[in-house]
Amino acid sequence: GMAWLSGVAVSVSFAGETVHIVGLGFDEHNTELREGLARTRGGREERARDMAAGLAKVGIKDAYEGALKCGGNPGLISRTHFARFLVEAGHCNDTNEVFRRFLIDGKPGFVPHRWAKLGEAVGWISRAGGVAVIAHPARYSRFTPSAEYALFSEFKQHGGRGVEVMTGSHSAAECAKYADVAIEFDLLASRGSDFHAPGESRTDLGALPALPGKLQPVWEALSDRVAWPT
C-alpha cells in the first residue's frame, strides 16, 4: 500500500541560483514553517505590484489588473501573465519581445524574486521536526565547483541532512557523482522520480533503479513518521 509523509519544496536563492530544498516528515501544523512558506509565496503578489509600478512609469497602465486577468490568482501571478497581457494589449508583437523590452534585468518591469535564504528554509524544516534535502543538484548548472561546495557546506552547517542522488533528471554519471558527495558530506541519500503526471514526466513512478548500496537512504531516518492508511 501507499504510505504518506508530509512533504514540501522551498525555492531558495544561493549564489545567484535558485535551489530547491525539499522538506520531509515535518509537523505540518508548525507555525514557523507555515508562516515562512506563506511569506515566500505571498512575495509573488507584492512582486507583481512592483512590476506593474515599473511598467506604469513607462506609460503602460493597469498592467497588474491585466496580468491578473491572464493569470487569475494573485498568489501565482508571474512574468508570463504580464507578457500575455502586454501582447494582448498591443504593446508588443510576442512574448519574446515583451521579455526583451520590459521584463529582464535592467528593464522597467523587472523585479527579482524574493526567495527564502538557504538557512531560513533549512531552519524552518528542521525546527518543524523534518529532514531537509537538496533536490536534483545536477540541475544547478550555473554553479562553479567552489559555489557548489559552499552550497553543501552551508546546507550541512544549517542542519540539512540529505541530498537527492537519483532523480529522473540525473544521468548515471551524475548519480555516481552525487553518491560521492553524499558520502563526503555525510548526508542521507534520496531517490525521487520527479513524477508529475503521466506523459509529462521523464520517469514513471517506481521505475528508478535502486540507490547504490554504500549510501544511507533518507527514508531510514523517516520510518517513525510514515503514516500508513488505515
mmCIF file of C-alpha atoms in Angstrom:
data_model
loop_
_atom_site.group_PDB
_atom_site.id
_atom_site.type_symbol
_atom_site.label_atom_id
_atom_site.label_comp_id
_atom_site.label_asym_id
_atom_site.label_seq_id
_atom_site.Cartn_x
_atom_site.Cartn_y
_atom_site.Cartn_z
ATOM 1 C CA GLY A 1 0.000 0.000 0.000
ATOM 2 C CA MET A 2 0.936 3.645 -0.237
ATOM 3 C CA ALA A 3 2.460 5.351 2.799
ATOM 4 C CA TRP A 4 2.042 9.073 3.436
ATOM 5 C CA LEU A 5 4.642 11.537 4.646
ATOM 6 C CA SER A 6 4.430 15.331 4.813
ATOM 7 C CA GLY A 7 6.499 16.961 2.062
ATOM 8 C CA VAL A 8 7.205 20.471 0.795
ATOM 9 C CA ALA A 9 9.603 22.071 -1.702
ATOM 10 C CA VAL A 10 11.009 25.536 -0.962
ATOM 11 C CA SER A 11 12.820 27.666 -3.568
ATOM 12 C CA VAL A 12 15.853 29.419 -2.085
ATOM 13 C CA SER A 13 18.406 31.852 -3.505
ATOM 14 C CA PHE A 14 22.032 30.789 -3.225
ATOM 15 C CA ALA A 15 24.979 32.372 -5.082
ATOM 16 C CA GLY A 16 22.728 33.737 -7.836
ATOM 17 C CA GLU A 17 20.981 30.407 -8.491
ATOM 18 C CA THR A 18 17.533 29.167 -7.412
ATOM 19 C CA VAL A 19 17.934 25.949 -5.426
ATOM 20 C CA HIS A 20 15.071 23.654 -4.362
ATOM 21 C CA ILE A 21 15.114 22.373 -0.785
ATOM 22 C CA VAL A 22 12.712 19.530 -0.042
ATOM 23 C CA GLY A 23 11.351 19.037 3.487
ATOM 24 C CA LEU A 24 10.178 15.572 4.534
ATOM 25 C CA GLY A 25 8.404 14.231 7.595
ATOM 26 C CA PHE A 26 7.826 17.572 9.373
ATOM 27 C CA ASP A 27 4.902 18.576 11.567
ATOM 28 C CA GLU A 28 2.634 20.279 9.051
ATOM 29 C CA HIS A 29 0.961 22.336 11.799
ATOM 30 C CA ASN A 30 4.253 24.014 12.753
ATOM 31 C CA THR A 31 3.574 27.776 12.815
ATOM 32 C CA GLU A 32 7.080 28.980 11.904
ATOM 33 C CA LEU A 33 7.214 26.739 8.816
ATOM 34 C CA ARG A 34 3.705 27.686 7.684
ATOM 35 C CA GLU A 35 4.367 31.416 8.106
ATOM 36 C CA GLY A 36 7.731 31.195 6.333
ATOM 37 C CA LEU A 37 6.173 29.421 3.350
ATOM 38 C CA ALA A 38 3.290 31.904 3.242
ATOM 39 C CA ARG A 39 5.784 34.805 3.158
ATOM 40 C CA THR A 40 7.800 33.413 0.235
ATOM 41 C CA ARG A 41 4.621 32.530 -1.680
ATOM 42 C CA GLY A 42 2.966 35.835 -0.747
ATOM 43 C CA GLY A 43 6.008 37.587 -2.215
ATOM 44 C CA ARG A 44 4.600 36.951 -5.700
ATOM 45 C CA GLU A 45 1.709 39.376 -5.343
ATOM 46 C CA GLU A 46 3.998 42.071 -3.930
ATOM 47 C CA ARG A 47 6.473 41.468 -6.757
ATOM 48 C CA ALA A 48 3.677 41.693 -9.350
ATOM 49 C CA ARG A 49 2.540 45.069 -7.974
ATOM 50 C CA ASP A 50 6.135 46.353 -8.123
ATOM 51 C CA MET A 51 6.422 45.135 -11.732
ATOM 52 C CA ALA A 52 3.198 46.972 -12.640
ATOM 53 C CA ALA A 53 4.518 50.154 -10.977
ATOM 54 C CA GLY A 54 7.677 49.920 -13.092
ATOM 55 C CA LEU A 55 5.633 49.489 -16.266
ATOM 56 C CA ALA A 56 3.345 52.428 -15.336
ATOM 57 C CA LYS A 57 6.433 54.693 -15.290
ATOM 58 C CA VAL A 58 6.986 53.952 -18.985
ATOM 59 C CA GLY A 59 3.330 54.596 -19.851
ATOM 60 C CA ILE A 60 1.836 51.085 -19.597
ATOM 61 C CA LYS A 61 -1.239 51.482 -17.407
ATOM 62 C CA ASP A 62 -3.154 48.855 -15.390
ATOM 63 C CA ALA A 63 -0.633 46.071 -16.031
ATOM 64 C CA TYR A 64 -1.374 44.409 -12.680
ATOM 65 C CA GLU A 65 -5.105 44.131 -13.450
ATOM 66 C CA GLY A 66 -4.305 42.970 -16.985
ATOM 67 C CA ALA A 67 -1.869 40.296 -15.784
ATOM 68 C CA LEU A 68 -4.385 39.172 -13.165
ATOM 69 C CA LYS A 69 -6.996 38.635 -15.917
ATOM 70 C CA CYS A 70 -4.456 36.421 -17.712
ATOM 71 C CA GLY A 71 -3.485 34.589 -14.528
ATOM 72 C CA GLY A 72 -6.467 34.522 -12.195
ATOM 73 C CA ASN A 73 -4.759 34.037 -8.811
ATOM 74 C CA PRO A 74 -2.807 36.916 -7.181
ATOM 75 C CA GLY A 75 -0.640 34.400 -5.279
ATOM 76 C CA LEU A 76 0.515 32.730 -8.504
ATOM 77 C CA ILE A 77 0.885 35.740 -10.812
ATOM 78 C CA SER A 78 4.163 35.639 -12.781
ATOM 79 C CA ARG A 79 6.081 37.341 -15.579
ATOM 80 C CA THR A 80 4.326 35.057 -18.084
ATOM 81 C CA HIS A 81 0.963 36.643 -17.214
ATOM 82 C CA PHE A 82 2.388 40.145 -17.668
ATOM 83 C CA ALA A 83 3.839 39.052 -21.009
ATOM 84 C CA ARG A 84 0.450 37.746 -22.216
ATOM 85 C CA PHE A 85 -1.236 40.984 -21.171
ATOM 86 C CA LEU A 86 1.338 43.170 -22.986
ATOM 87 C CA VAL A 87 0.858 41.174 -26.204
ATOM 88 C CA GLU A 88 -2.962 41.234 -25.924
ATOM 89 C CA ALA A 89 -2.931 44.993 -25.209
ATOM 90 C CA GLY A 90 -0.851 45.577 -28.376
ATOM 91 C CA HIS A 91 2.332 46.834 -26.668
ATOM 92 C CA CYS A 92 4.427 44.004 -28.164
ATOM 93 C CA ASN A 93 4.113 41.501 -31.004
ATOM 94 C CA ASP A 94 5.030 38.407 -28.998
ATOM 95 C CA THR A 95 6.138 37.341 -25.530
ATOM 96 C CA ASN A 96 9.828 37.203 -26.537
ATOM 97 C CA GLU A 97 9.669 40.899 -27.370
ATOM 98 C CA VAL A 98 7.983 41.609 -24.007
ATOM 99 C CA PHE A 99 10.789 39.923 -22.067
ATOM 100 C CA ARG A 100 13.486 41.632 -24.134
ATOM 101 C CA ARG A 101 11.981 45.125 -23.778
ATOM 102 C CA PHE A 102 10.373 45.038 -20.342
ATOM 103 C CA LEU A 103 10.865 42.020 -18.102
ATOM 104 C CA ILE A 104 14.578 41.130 -17.976
ATOM 105 C CA ASP A 105 17.170 42.537 -15.584
ATOM 106 C CA GLY A 106 17.653 46.281 -16.119
ATOM 107 C CA LYS A 107 14.301 46.795 -17.907
ATOM 108 C CA PRO A 108 11.309 48.766 -16.478
ATOM 109 C CA GLY A 109 9.184 45.775 -15.391
ATOM 110 C CA PHE A 110 11.939 43.631 -13.885
ATOM 111 C CA VAL A 111 11.721 42.841 -10.157
ATOM 112 C CA PRO A 112 13.838 39.988 -8.758
ATOM 113 C CA HIS A 113 12.220 37.092 -6.889
ATOM 114 C CA ARG A 114 12.363 37.321 -3.123
ATOM 115 C CA TRP A 115 13.055 33.684 -2.327
ATOM 116 C CA ALA A 116 13.942 32.454 1.148
ATOM 117 C CA LYS A 117 17.595 32.157 2.145
ATOM 118 C CA LEU A 118 19.122 28.683 2.440
ATOM 119 C CA GLY A 119 19.492 28.890 6.233
ATOM 120 C CA GLU A 120 15.884 30.066 6.670
ATOM 121 C CA ALA A 121 14.383 27.199 4.659
ATOM 122 C CA VAL A 122 16.556 24.513 6.277
ATOM 123 C CA GLY A 123 15.802 26.012 9.712
ATOM 124 C CA TRP A 124 12.023 26.022 9.178
ATOM 125 C CA ILE A 125 12.065 22.372 8.089
ATOM 126 C CA SER A 126 14.432 21.200 10.853
ATOM 127 C CA ARG A 127 12.664 23.048 13.663
ATOM 128 C CA ALA A 128 9.368 21.536 12.474
ATOM 129 C CA GLY A 129 10.958 18.117 13.075
ATOM 130 C CA GLY A 130 11.609 17.405 9.389
ATOM 131 C CA VAL A 131 14.546 16.359 7.244
ATOM 132 C CA ALA A 132 15.847 18.909 4.694
ATOM 133 C CA VAL A 133 17.131 17.545 1.354
ATOM 134 C CA ILE A 134 18.820 19.321 -1.601
ATOM 135 C CA ALA A 135 16.772 18.402 -4.694
ATOM 136 C CA HIS A 136 18.288 17.426 -8.105
ATOM 137 C CA PRO A 137 21.725 19.054 -7.533
ATOM 138 C CA ALA A 138 22.952 18.450 -11.115
ATOM 139 C CA ARG A 139 20.347 20.926 -12.387
ATOM 140 C CA TYR A 140 22.153 23.893 -10.817
ATOM 141 C CA SER A 141 24.462 24.075 -13.801
ATOM 142 C CA ARG A 142 25.486 27.711 -13.281
ATOM 143 C CA PHE A 143 27.404 26.824 -10.110
ATOM 144 C CA THR A 144 31.192 26.732 -10.191
ATOM 145 C CA PRO A 145 32.720 23.804 -8.244
ATOM 146 C CA SER A 146 33.525 26.181 -5.361
ATOM 147 C CA ALA A 147 29.936 27.558 -5.243
ATOM 148 C CA GLU A 148 28.590 24.012 -5.206
ATOM 149 C CA TYR A 149 30.987 23.085 -2.384
ATOM 150 C CA ALA A 150 29.797 26.189 -0.471
ATOM 151 C CA LEU A 151 26.152 25.162 -1.008
ATOM 152 C CA PHE A 152 26.723 21.711 0.522
ATOM 153 C CA SER A 153 28.890 23.076 3.361
ATOM 154 C CA GLU A 154 26.375 25.756 4.356
ATOM 155 C CA PHE A 155 23.446 23.364 3.963
ATOM 156 C CA LYS A 156 25.135 20.967 6.371
ATOM 157 C CA GLN A 157 26.009 23.769 8.862
ATOM 158 C CA HIS A 158 22.357 24.868 8.938
ATOM 159 C CA GLY A 159 21.219 21.323 9.776
ATOM 160 C CA GLY A 160 20.466 19.997 6.277
ATOM 161 C CA ARG A 161 20.545 16.210 6.216
ATOM 162 C CA GLY A 162 20.040 14.789 2.721
ATOM 163 C CA VAL A 163 20.750 15.062 -0.995
ATOM 164 C CA GLU A 164 18.792 13.695 -3.956
ATOM 165 C CA VAL A 165 21.273 11.329 -5.608
ATOM 166 C CA MET A 166 18.956 9.625 -8.045
ATOM 167 C CA THR A 167 16.246 11.512 -9.875
ATOM 168 C CA GLY A 168 14.508 11.470 -13.263
ATOM 169 C CA SER A 169 16.783 14.303 -14.453
ATOM 170 C CA HIS A 170 20.173 12.846 -13.358
ATOM 171 C CA SER A 171 22.348 10.806 -15.725
ATOM 172 C CA ALA A 172 24.175 7.704 -14.451
ATOM 173 C CA ALA A 173 27.387 9.765 -14.154
ATOM 174 C CA GLU A 174 25.548 12.445 -12.142
ATOM 175 C CA CYS A 175 24.093 9.780 -9.816
ATOM 176 C CA ALA A 176 27.620 8.459 -9.207
ATOM 177 C CA LYS A 177 28.961 11.978 -8.598
ATOM 178 C CA TYR A 178 26.284 12.869 -6.027
ATOM 179 C CA ALA A 179 26.621 9.468 -4.346
ATOM 180 C CA ASP A 180 30.236 10.515 -3.653
ATOM 181 C CA VAL A 181 29.077 13.969 -2.480
ATOM 182 C CA ALA A 182 26.615 12.304 -0.062
ATOM 183 C CA ILE A 183 29.489 10.287 1.436
ATOM 184 C CA GLU A 184 31.873 13.279 1.513
ATOM 185 C CA PHE A 185 29.359 15.453 3.414
ATOM 186 C CA ASP A 186 27.864 12.579 5.418
ATOM 187 C CA LEU A 187 24.366 13.182 4.004
ATOM 188 C CA LEU A 188 21.452 10.787 3.685
ATOM 189 C CA ALA A 189 20.635 9.857 0.086
ATOM 190 C CA SER A 190 17.258 10.485 -1.506
ATOM 191 C CA ARG A 191 15.826 8.930 -4.670
ATOM 192 C CA GLY A 192 12.912 10.605 -6.443
ATOM 193 C CA SER A 193 11.319 10.203 -9.860
ATOM 194 C CA ASP A 194 10.209 13.884 -10.062
ATOM 195 C CA PHE A 195 6.968 12.373 -11.401
ATOM 196 C CA HIS A 196 4.245 14.980 -12.005
ATOM 197 C CA ALA A 197 1.771 13.267 -14.324
ATOM 198 C CA PRO A 198 1.686 10.504 -16.955
ATOM 199 C CA GLY A 199 3.135 11.790 -20.238
ATOM 200 C CA GLU A 200 4.637 14.864 -18.511
ATOM 201 C CA SER A 201 7.453 13.173 -16.628
ATOM 202 C CA ARG A 202 10.724 11.629 -17.759
ATOM 203 C CA THR A 203 10.467 8.742 -15.316
ATOM 204 C CA ASP A 204 7.406 6.786 -14.214
ATOM 205 C CA LEU A 205 6.733 6.122 -10.530
ATOM 206 C CA GLY A 206 8.745 3.153 -9.283
ATOM 207 C CA ALA A 207 10.909 2.968 -12.439
ATOM 208 C CA LEU A 208 14.185 4.323 -10.999
ATOM 209 C CA PRO A 209 16.969 1.866 -10.163
ATOM 210 C CA ALA A 210 17.890 1.289 -6.511
ATOM 211 C CA LEU A 211 20.338 3.555 -4.679
ATOM 212 C CA PRO A 212 23.976 2.375 -4.608
ATOM 213 C CA GLY A 213 24.417 0.118 -1.555
ATOM 214 C CA LYS A 214 27.080 2.262 0.123
ATOM 215 C CA LEU A 215 24.578 5.060 0.797
ATOM 216 C CA GLN A 216 22.225 5.518 3.737
ATOM 217 C CA PRO A 217 18.707 6.133 2.375
ATOM 218 C CA VAL A 218 16.829 9.159 3.717
ATOM 219 C CA TRP A 219 13.702 7.074 4.386
ATOM 220 C CA GLU A 220 15.531 5.141 7.128
ATOM 221 C CA ALA A 221 15.585 8.408 9.122
ATOM 222 C CA LEU A 222 11.860 8.894 8.492
ATOM 223 C CA SER A 223 10.433 5.450 9.243
ATOM 224 C CA ASP A 224 8.891 6.641 12.518
ATOM 225 C CA ARG A 225 6.928 9.398 10.715
ATOM 226 C CA VAL A 226 5.325 7.443 7.909
ATOM 227 C CA ALA A 227 1.522 7.191 8.122
ATOM 228 C CA TRP A 228 0.052 4.039 6.609
ATOM 229 C CA PRO A 229 -3.581 4.306 5.521
ATOM 230 C CA THR A 230 -5.960 2.567 7.909
#
